[in-house]
Short mmCIF file of C-alpha atoms and ligand atoms in Angstrom, two decimals:
data_model
loop_
_atom_site.label_atom_id
_atom_site.label_comp_id
_atom_site.label_asym_id
_atom_site.label_seq_id
_atom_site.Cartn_x
_atom_site.Cartn_y
_atom_site.Cartn_z
CA MET A 1 22.66 8.15 21.65
CA ILE A 2 22.74 4.95 19.73
CA PRO A 3 26.06 4.63 18.24
CA ARG A 4 25.52 4.54 14.68
CA PRO A 5 27.08 1.61 12.35
CA GLU A 6 30.60 1.57 11.07
CA PRO A 7 30.21 3.72 7.53
CA SER A 8 32.34 0.51 6.23
CA ARG A 9 29.80 -1.70 7.71
CA ARG A 10 25.93 -0.77 6.51
CA GLU A 11 22.49 -2.44 4.85
CA PHE A 12 23.16 -3.32 1.71
CA GLY A 13 22.08 -0.18 -1.08
CA GLU A 14 21.46 2.43 2.23
CA GLY A 15 22.24 6.02 0.64
CA GLY A 16 23.72 7.07 3.91
CA HIS A 17 21.19 9.70 4.31
CA PRO A 18 21.41 11.05 7.24
CA ARG A 19 17.98 10.43 8.94
CA PRO A 20 16.37 10.47 12.54
CA THR A 21 17.76 7.26 14.52
CA ILE A 22 14.34 6.38 15.66
CA VAL A 23 13.67 4.00 18.65
CA ARG A 24 10.01 4.26 19.73
CA GLY A 25 6.32 4.95 18.51
CA ASP A 26 2.80 5.59 19.99
CA GLY A 27 -0.12 6.29 17.46
CA ALA A 28 1.60 9.06 15.19
CA SER A 29 4.37 9.72 17.38
CA LEU A 30 7.97 8.64 16.91
CA TRP A 31 10.68 9.64 18.96
CA ASP A 32 14.25 9.58 18.15
CA ASP A 33 17.38 8.76 20.11
CA ARG A 34 17.90 12.04 21.95
CA GLY A 35 14.12 12.12 23.00
CA ARG A 36 12.35 14.35 20.17
CA ARG A 37 9.16 13.78 19.15
CA PHE A 38 7.92 13.65 15.43
CA VAL A 39 4.72 13.23 13.79
CA ASP A 40 4.60 10.34 11.64
CA LEU A 41 2.53 11.86 7.91
CA GLY A 42 3.94 8.91 6.33
CA ALA A 43 2.97 6.34 8.42
CA THR A 44 5.84 4.26 8.01
CA HIS A 45 5.46 4.22 4.44
CA GLY A 46 1.56 3.47 4.55
CA VAL A 47 2.33 0.25 7.21
CA GLY A 48 1.35 2.35 10.19
CA ASN A 49 -2.65 3.09 9.59
CA LEU A 50 -3.17 2.16 13.03
CA GLY A 51 -0.44 4.19 14.79
CA ALA A 52 3.47 2.58 15.68
CA SER A 53 2.61 0.26 18.37
CA PRO A 54 -1.06 0.02 18.41
CA PRO A 55 -1.79 -1.86 22.21
CA ALA A 56 -4.30 -4.23 21.26
CA VAL A 57 -1.75 -5.50 17.98
CA VAL A 58 1.12 -5.74 20.68
CA ARG A 59 -1.07 -7.83 23.19
CA ALA A 60 -2.03 -10.28 20.49
CA ILE A 61 1.58 -10.58 19.52
CA GLN A 62 2.90 -11.36 22.87
CA GLU A 63 0.17 -13.52 23.51
CA GLN A 64 0.66 -15.62 20.28
CA ALA A 65 4.32 -15.30 20.70
CA ALA A 66 4.13 -17.02 24.29
CA ARG A 67 2.12 -19.74 22.90
CA LEU A 68 3.75 -20.87 19.19
CA ILE A 69 5.69 -18.35 17.38
CA HIS A 70 5.65 -20.44 13.65
CA LEU A 71 3.76 -23.74 12.55
CA GLY A 72 4.25 -25.13 8.83
CA SER A 73 1.53 -24.14 6.52
CA GLY A 74 0.72 -28.22 6.58
CA TYR A 75 -1.12 -28.31 9.90
CA ALA A 76 -4.36 -26.35 11.13
CA SER A 77 -3.80 -23.73 13.32
CA PRO A 78 -6.50 -21.81 14.82
CA VAL A 79 -5.39 -18.36 14.82
CA ARG A 80 -5.02 -18.80 10.72
CA THR A 81 -8.42 -20.05 10.48
CA GLU A 82 -9.72 -17.06 12.70
CA PHE A 83 -7.90 -14.50 10.47
CA LEU A 84 -8.84 -15.59 7.04
CA GLU A 85 -12.37 -15.68 8.14
CA LYS A 86 -12.20 -12.10 9.61
CA LEU A 87 -10.70 -11.13 6.37
CA LEU A 88 -13.18 -12.98 4.04
CA GLY A 89 -15.87 -11.40 6.15
CA LEU A 90 -14.95 -7.97 5.47
CA LEU A 91 -15.00 -8.81 1.57
CA PRO A 92 -17.71 -9.15 -0.77
CA PRO A 93 -19.06 -12.65 -1.08
CA SER A 94 -17.28 -13.88 -3.95
CA PHE A 95 -13.72 -13.91 -2.64
CA GLY A 96 -13.50 -17.18 -0.76
CA ARG A 97 -10.09 -18.21 -1.05
CA VAL A 98 -6.40 -16.29 0.62
CA PHE A 99 -2.87 -16.85 -0.09
CA LEU A 100 -0.59 -15.43 2.55
CA ALA A 101 3.04 -14.49 2.08
CA ASN A 102 5.15 -11.96 3.76
CA SER A 103 5.05 -8.81 2.19
CA GLY A 104 3.24 -6.72 -0.92
CA THR A 105 5.78 -8.11 -3.37
CA GLU A 106 5.26 -11.73 -2.94
CA ALA A 107 1.22 -11.21 -2.79
CA VAL A 108 1.80 -9.52 -6.11
CA GLU A 109 3.84 -12.37 -7.29
CA ALA A 110 1.30 -15.01 -6.47
CA ALA A 111 -1.51 -12.80 -7.96
CA ILE A 112 0.67 -13.31 -11.15
CA LYS A 113 1.16 -16.70 -10.99
CA ILE A 114 -2.53 -17.46 -10.06
CA ALA A 115 -3.56 -15.12 -13.35
CA ARG A 116 -1.07 -17.08 -15.76
CA SER A 117 -1.99 -20.52 -14.13
CA SER A 118 -5.84 -20.18 -14.34
CA THR A 119 -6.00 -18.75 -17.60
CA GLY A 120 -3.13 -20.69 -19.45
CA ARG A 121 -2.34 -17.13 -20.82
CA PRO A 122 0.94 -15.05 -20.81
CA LYS A 123 0.14 -11.44 -21.09
CA VAL A 124 -0.01 -9.10 -18.14
CA VAL A 125 -1.63 -5.64 -18.58
CA ALA A 126 -0.16 -2.72 -15.95
CA ALA A 127 -0.43 0.81 -15.81
CA MET A 128 2.20 3.74 -16.42
CA ARG A 129 3.38 4.77 -13.03
CA GLY A 130 2.32 2.01 -11.48
CA PHE A 131 4.48 0.38 -8.52
CA HIS A 132 3.89 -3.46 -7.38
CA GLY A 133 7.15 -4.06 -5.72
CA ARG A 134 10.56 -5.02 -6.76
CA THR A 135 11.10 -8.73 -7.44
CA LEU A 136 11.34 -10.06 -10.87
CA GLY A 137 7.95 -10.59 -11.64
CA ALA A 138 6.38 -7.77 -9.63
CA LEU A 139 9.09 -5.47 -10.65
CA SER A 140 8.06 -6.52 -14.51
CA ALA A 141 4.86 -4.76 -13.66
CA THR A 142 6.04 -2.10 -12.07
CA TRP A 143 6.54 1.12 -14.33
CA ARG A 144 9.64 3.19 -13.02
CA ARG A 145 12.52 2.73 -15.99
CA GLU A 146 15.22 3.71 -13.20
CA LEU A 147 13.58 0.85 -11.27
CA ARG A 148 13.46 -1.55 -14.25
CA GLU A 149 16.55 -1.16 -16.23
CA PRO A 150 19.60 -2.16 -14.05
CA PHE A 151 17.83 -5.30 -14.24
CA LEU A 152 17.00 -6.45 -17.71
CA PRO A 153 15.87 -8.54 -18.80
CA LEU A 154 12.39 -8.93 -16.92
CA VAL A 155 9.77 -11.39 -17.42
CA PRO A 156 8.31 -11.25 -20.70
CA GLU A 157 4.74 -10.34 -21.92
CA PHE A 158 4.15 -7.11 -19.51
CA VAL A 159 3.09 -4.27 -21.20
CA HIS A 160 1.79 -0.61 -19.76
CA VAL A 161 -1.12 1.43 -20.58
CA PRO A 162 -1.64 4.96 -19.77
CA PHE A 163 -3.67 5.07 -16.28
CA ASN A 164 -7.09 6.71 -16.34
CA ASP A 165 -7.56 5.97 -20.22
CA PRO A 166 -9.95 3.42 -20.50
CA ALA A 167 -9.74 3.27 -24.37
CA ALA A 168 -6.03 2.57 -24.13
CA LEU A 169 -6.66 -0.47 -21.73
CA ASP A 170 -9.21 -1.91 -23.69
CA ALA A 171 -7.28 -2.01 -26.57
CA ALA A 172 -4.58 -3.64 -24.88
CA VAL A 173 -6.52 -6.60 -23.34
CA ASP A 174 -6.85 -9.27 -25.64
CA GLU A 175 -7.49 -13.01 -25.66
CA ARG A 176 -3.67 -13.55 -24.65
CA THR A 177 -4.02 -11.50 -21.60
CA ALA A 178 -4.03 -13.26 -18.09
CA LEU A 179 -4.05 -10.56 -15.74
CA VAL A 180 -5.09 -6.90 -15.71
CA LEU A 181 -3.10 -5.04 -12.92
CA LEU A 182 -4.47 -2.06 -11.28
CA GLU A 183 -3.69 -0.06 -7.87
CA PRO A 184 -7.24 1.91 -7.27
CA VAL A 185 -4.92 5.02 -6.29
CA GLN A 186 -1.49 4.73 -7.62
CA GLY A 187 0.85 5.28 -4.45
CA GLU A 188 4.21 5.27 -4.85
CA GLY A 189 3.62 6.55 -8.93
CA GLY A 190 2.81 9.93 -7.15
CA VAL A 191 -0.97 9.42 -5.74
CA HIS A 192 -3.18 9.14 -8.84
CA VAL A 193 -6.72 8.45 -8.01
CA ALA A 194 -8.29 6.22 -10.50
CA THR A 195 -11.60 7.24 -12.03
CA ALA A 196 -14.68 4.84 -11.46
CA GLU A 197 -14.62 4.77 -15.20
CA TYR A 198 -11.62 3.79 -15.71
CA LEU A 199 -11.93 0.65 -13.27
CA ARG A 200 -15.38 -0.06 -14.78
CA ALA A 201 -13.66 -0.24 -18.32
CA ALA A 202 -10.90 -2.26 -16.54
CA ARG A 203 -13.50 -4.92 -15.13
CA ALA A 204 -15.43 -5.07 -18.59
CA ALA A 205 -12.37 -5.51 -20.71
CA ALA A 206 -11.70 -8.38 -18.04
CA ASP A 207 -14.95 -10.06 -18.40
CA ARG A 208 -14.96 -9.88 -22.26
CA SER A 209 -11.60 -11.30 -22.73
CA GLY A 210 -11.56 -14.16 -20.08
CA ALA A 211 -8.53 -12.21 -17.98
CA VAL A 212 -8.24 -12.00 -14.16
CA LEU A 213 -8.73 -8.21 -12.75
CA THR A 214 -6.67 -7.87 -10.20
CA PHE A 215 -6.47 -4.71 -8.09
CA ASP A 216 -3.22 -4.19 -6.00
CA GLU A 217 -4.31 -2.39 -2.33
CA VAL A 218 -1.08 -2.83 -0.94
CA GLN A 219 -1.24 0.63 -0.20
CA THR A 220 -5.07 1.91 -0.75
CA GLY A 221 -6.37 -1.11 1.58
CA LEU A 222 -7.49 -1.13 5.00
CA GLY A 223 -9.26 2.07 5.66
CA ARG A 224 -6.79 4.51 4.12
CA THR A 225 -8.79 5.69 1.11
CA GLY A 226 -12.11 6.40 3.17
CA ARG A 227 -13.64 3.14 2.54
CA LEU A 228 -12.43 -0.26 3.91
CA PHE A 229 -11.11 -1.18 0.48
CA ALA A 230 -10.52 1.39 -2.41
CA PHE A 231 -12.42 -0.57 -4.86
CA GLU A 232 -15.78 0.21 -2.83
CA HIS A 233 -15.57 3.95 -4.17
CA ALA A 234 -16.51 2.64 -7.89
CA ARG A 235 -17.99 -0.40 -6.70
CA VAL A 236 -16.01 -2.56 -9.02
CA VAL A 237 -15.37 -6.16 -7.39
CA PRO A 238 -11.98 -7.40 -8.73
CA ASP A 239 -11.16 -11.08 -9.27
CA VAL A 240 -7.93 -10.80 -7.09
CA LEU A 241 -7.27 -8.50 -4.17
CA VAL A 242 -3.57 -8.04 -3.45
CA LEU A 243 -3.02 -6.89 0.59
CA SER A 244 -0.31 -5.95 2.29
CA LYS A 245 0.88 -2.82 4.52
CA SER A 246 -1.16 -2.12 7.31
CA LEU A 247 -2.71 -5.51 7.21
CA ALA A 248 -1.30 -7.19 10.20
CA GLY A 249 -0.39 -3.38 12.29
CA GLY A 250 3.15 -3.62 11.31
CA VAL A 251 3.84 -7.34 11.35
CA PRO A 252 5.32 -8.29 8.15
CA ILE A 253 2.02 -9.84 6.17
CA GLY A 254 0.87 -10.50 2.43
CA ALA A 255 -2.53 -11.45 1.13
CA THR A 256 -3.81 -12.49 -2.25
CA VAL A 257 -7.39 -12.87 -2.14
CA THR A 258 -9.33 -14.50 -5.19
CA THR A 259 -12.45 -16.73 -5.88
CA PRO A 260 -13.07 -20.20 -5.68
CA GLU A 261 -13.42 -20.15 -9.08
CA ILE A 262 -10.27 -19.36 -10.07
CA GLU A 263 -8.50 -21.74 -7.32
CA SER A 264 -10.25 -24.81 -9.35
CA ARG A 265 -8.90 -23.54 -12.79
CA PHE A 266 -5.42 -23.02 -10.78
CA ARG A 267 -2.44 -25.36 -12.18
CA GLY A 268 0.72 -26.45 -10.48
CA SER A 269 1.68 -25.08 -6.80
CA HIS A 270 2.02 -21.93 -5.08
CA HIS A 271 3.77 -21.76 -1.60
CA SER A 272 5.77 -19.84 1.60
CA THR A 273 7.36 -21.06 4.40
CA PHE A 274 6.60 -18.28 6.77
CA GLY A 275 3.54 -17.24 5.00
CA GLY A 276 0.37 -17.50 7.34
CA ASN A 277 2.71 -17.97 10.49
CA PRO A 278 0.69 -17.75 13.57
CA LEU A 279 2.69 -14.43 14.81
CA ALA A 280 1.33 -12.71 11.54
CA CYS A 281 -1.99 -13.82 11.50
CA ALA A 282 -2.65 -12.78 15.42
CA ALA A 283 -1.48 -9.50 14.57
CA GLY A 284 -3.60 -9.66 11.57
CA LEU A 285 -6.84 -10.75 13.38
CA ALA A 286 -6.24 -7.56 16.30
CA ALA A 287 -5.70 -5.05 13.75
CA LEU A 288 -8.96 -6.09 11.63
CA ASP A 289 -10.81 -6.09 14.59
CA LEU A 290 -9.18 -2.42 15.27
CA VAL A 291 -9.88 -0.87 11.73
CA VAL A 292 -13.34 -1.97 12.20
CA ARG A 293 -14.30 -0.82 15.93
CA GLU A 294 -12.82 2.04 15.40
CA ARG A 295 -14.50 2.81 12.46
CA LEU A 296 -11.21 4.21 10.93
CA ALA A 297 -12.11 4.01 7.13
CA GLU A 298 -14.59 6.90 8.52
CA ARG A 299 -11.80 8.71 10.37
CA ALA A 300 -9.96 8.60 7.14
CA GLU A 301 -12.49 10.15 5.27
CA LYS A 302 -13.28 13.03 7.43
CA LEU A 303 -9.65 14.14 8.52
CA GLY A 304 -9.07 13.69 4.64
CA ARG A 305 -11.54 16.18 3.95
CA VAL A 306 -10.28 18.58 6.52
CA ALA A 307 -6.67 18.46 4.81
CA PHE A 308 -8.42 19.02 1.03
CA ASP A 309 -10.38 22.12 2.51
CA ARG A 310 -7.25 23.15 4.01
CA PHE A 311 -5.03 23.05 0.88
CA ARG A 312 -7.19 24.61 -1.08
CA SER A 313 -5.45 27.93 0.05
CA LEU A 314 -1.95 26.96 -1.28
CA PRO A 315 -0.50 29.29 -3.68
CA PRO A 316 -1.08 27.88 -7.26
CA GLU A 317 2.50 29.30 -8.01
CA ARG A 318 3.82 26.40 -5.94
CA VAL A 319 1.24 24.08 -6.15
CA ARG A 320 0.52 22.13 -9.28
CA GLU A 321 -2.46 19.90 -7.96
CA VAL A 322 -3.71 18.41 -5.11
CA ARG A 323 -4.83 14.65 -5.37
CA GLY A 324 -6.20 11.70 -3.55
CA LEU A 325 -8.51 9.94 -1.59
CA GLY A 326 -9.56 9.78 2.30
CA LEU A 327 -5.78 9.80 4.06
CA MET A 328 -3.76 9.03 1.04
CA ILE A 329 -3.20 12.51 -0.23
CA GLY A 330 -0.20 14.04 -3.01
CA ILE A 331 0.67 17.63 -3.46
CA GLU A 332 2.55 18.11 -6.57
CA LEU A 333 4.79 21.14 -6.68
CA ARG A 334 6.24 23.19 -9.35
CA GLU A 335 9.60 22.43 -7.84
CA LYS A 336 11.36 19.70 -6.03
CA VAL A 337 9.98 18.30 -3.11
CA ALA A 338 12.94 17.86 -1.10
CA PRO A 339 13.66 20.94 0.48
CA VAL A 340 9.79 20.51 1.66
CA LEU A 341 10.36 17.43 3.53
CA ALA A 342 13.42 18.61 5.38
CA ALA A 343 11.48 21.87 6.82
CA LEU A 344 9.03 19.58 7.93
CA GLU A 345 11.28 17.44 9.38
CA ALA A 346 13.09 20.20 10.96
CA ASN A 347 9.65 21.27 12.39
CA GLY A 348 9.11 17.66 13.91
CA PHE A 349 7.09 16.15 10.99
CA LEU A 350 7.55 13.34 8.67
CA ALA A 351 6.75 12.84 5.35
CA ILE A 352 7.57 11.25 2.29
CA PRO A 353 7.90 11.53 -1.19
CA ALA A 354 6.22 10.11 -4.15
CA GLY A 355 8.49 10.93 -7.06
CA ALA A 356 10.60 13.91 -7.39
CA THR A 357 7.85 16.65 -7.13
CA VAL A 358 5.00 15.11 -5.03
CA LEU A 359 4.92 15.37 -0.90
CA ARG A 360 2.95 12.19 0.25
CA LEU A 361 0.88 12.23 2.77
CA LEU A 362 -0.28 8.60 4.46
CA PRO A 363 -0.76 9.69 8.42
CA PRO A 364 -1.71 6.87 10.63
CA LEU A 365 -5.72 6.84 10.49
CA VAL A 366 -5.26 7.15 14.49
CA ILE A 367 -3.81 10.53 14.38
CA ASP A 368 -4.83 13.12 16.68
CA ALA A 369 -7.09 15.85 15.46
CA ALA A 370 -4.72 18.22 16.68
CA ASP A 371 -1.84 16.73 15.54
CA TRP A 372 -3.20 16.51 12.52
CA ASP A 373 -4.04 20.07 12.01
CA ARG A 374 -0.49 21.21 13.37
CA GLY A 375 0.74 18.90 10.33
CA LEU A 376 -1.48 20.70 7.87
CA ALA A 377 -0.39 24.36 8.98
CA ALA A 378 3.09 23.18 9.12
CA ILE A 379 2.62 21.98 5.28
CA SER A 380 1.45 25.10 4.25
CA GLU A 381 4.07 26.99 6.03
CA ALA A 382 6.47 24.77 4.85
CA ILE A 383 5.37 24.91 1.07
CA GLY A 384 4.69 28.79 1.33
CA GLY A 385 1.08 29.21 1.64
CA GLY A 386 1.03 30.74 4.97
C1 LIG B 401 4.19 -0.88 -1.28
C2 LIG B 401 3.97 -1.42 -2.15
C3 LIG B 401 4.22 -3.01 -2.87
C4 LIG B 401 4.97 -3.95 -2.26
O1 LIG B 401 5.41 -4.24 -1.09
P1 LIG B 401 6.60 -4.75 -0.37
O2 LIG B 401 5.82 -4.89 0.79
O3 LIG B 401 7.39 -3.08 -0.30
O4 LIG B 401 7.11 -5.91 -0.93
C5 LIG B 401 3.54 -3.21 -3.94
N1 LIG B 401 2.37 -2.83 -4.33
C6 LIG B 401 2.05 -1.29 -3.77
C7 LIG B 401 0.95 -0.86 -4.39
C8 LIG B 401 2.87 -0.89 -3.00
O5 LIG B 401 2.14 0.33 -2.25
#
């Protein structure tokens, strides 16, 4: 067994919860230090869409590491160019500019700066229950009070409107609004799917007022919801798209994608030392290839449908609602989710919560159909649906 750190020495803010010690992964399987296998139904918090250590990404990292690990962004890099071309090639033609960072939060920060600078306006309209990260700018757009309160004051001029209420959104967006920031499916906030009507209203409000419409697809992007990007469901194209989590197959990366037109109005500068480093770009290139070649978005839609069919028989006295799109699924219980998570873990399945009462499923899109089936059966059993 791997020794655990001394209790007096541990990571900052780690609650000391007894969690399994994970030492290895393959596809949707994770093994602990005693050789026990778990099926990961949480895709390591939405990062592992392609599984734990996708071989094509591993090879790309190994080859790039041997060639060149880091390069300042002031120099041209073939792998960065190739990655950006590949990414933009998967997006509508209106997009033509990408800022690369190292995390979702940083990519959101860039979106906030791009919107404020390019419009010369201060106000940001975000949604209740939204999650956009934890640095002070991104945290100002995040809704949950417990995450915000210890760090007040946050950045001024952020307002939150009820999610899926087109009229409230429209009323909040005015000529002082720089940015309308939404998740097409709210992840951390409990897996709430935006209606097409809501996203269309956001598009119209931004067009009317001159605000920058930004979709935070850090969790929903790259095939998770059954389309390559979640905005494709409603066919509403934003001005800025924020990506991260699974974009480089598990290597830290964040991307803020926007239009040449918005770039032309941007004043000031924005930069990151590690953003767009060759290692992340090589991993990202391999990851994008894999998502497209293996048609993982279609797979997410298909396996998602299997789950929704199955969950129809969950008992209404335990389950309030099942929500989601593709392989991004939330089961809202009428009770706390923690005991269900513990029961699943004891059975060899790792899942994650979204708030106190929602069981969140974000399995790797490459999960074996048989593992998925067994996982769904284990969930039904843990919830009490037989
Ligand atoms: C995870 C997440 C973030 C933050 O990403 P980090 O990489 O943890 O900084 C932002 N937005 C959404 C929608 C997320 O799911």
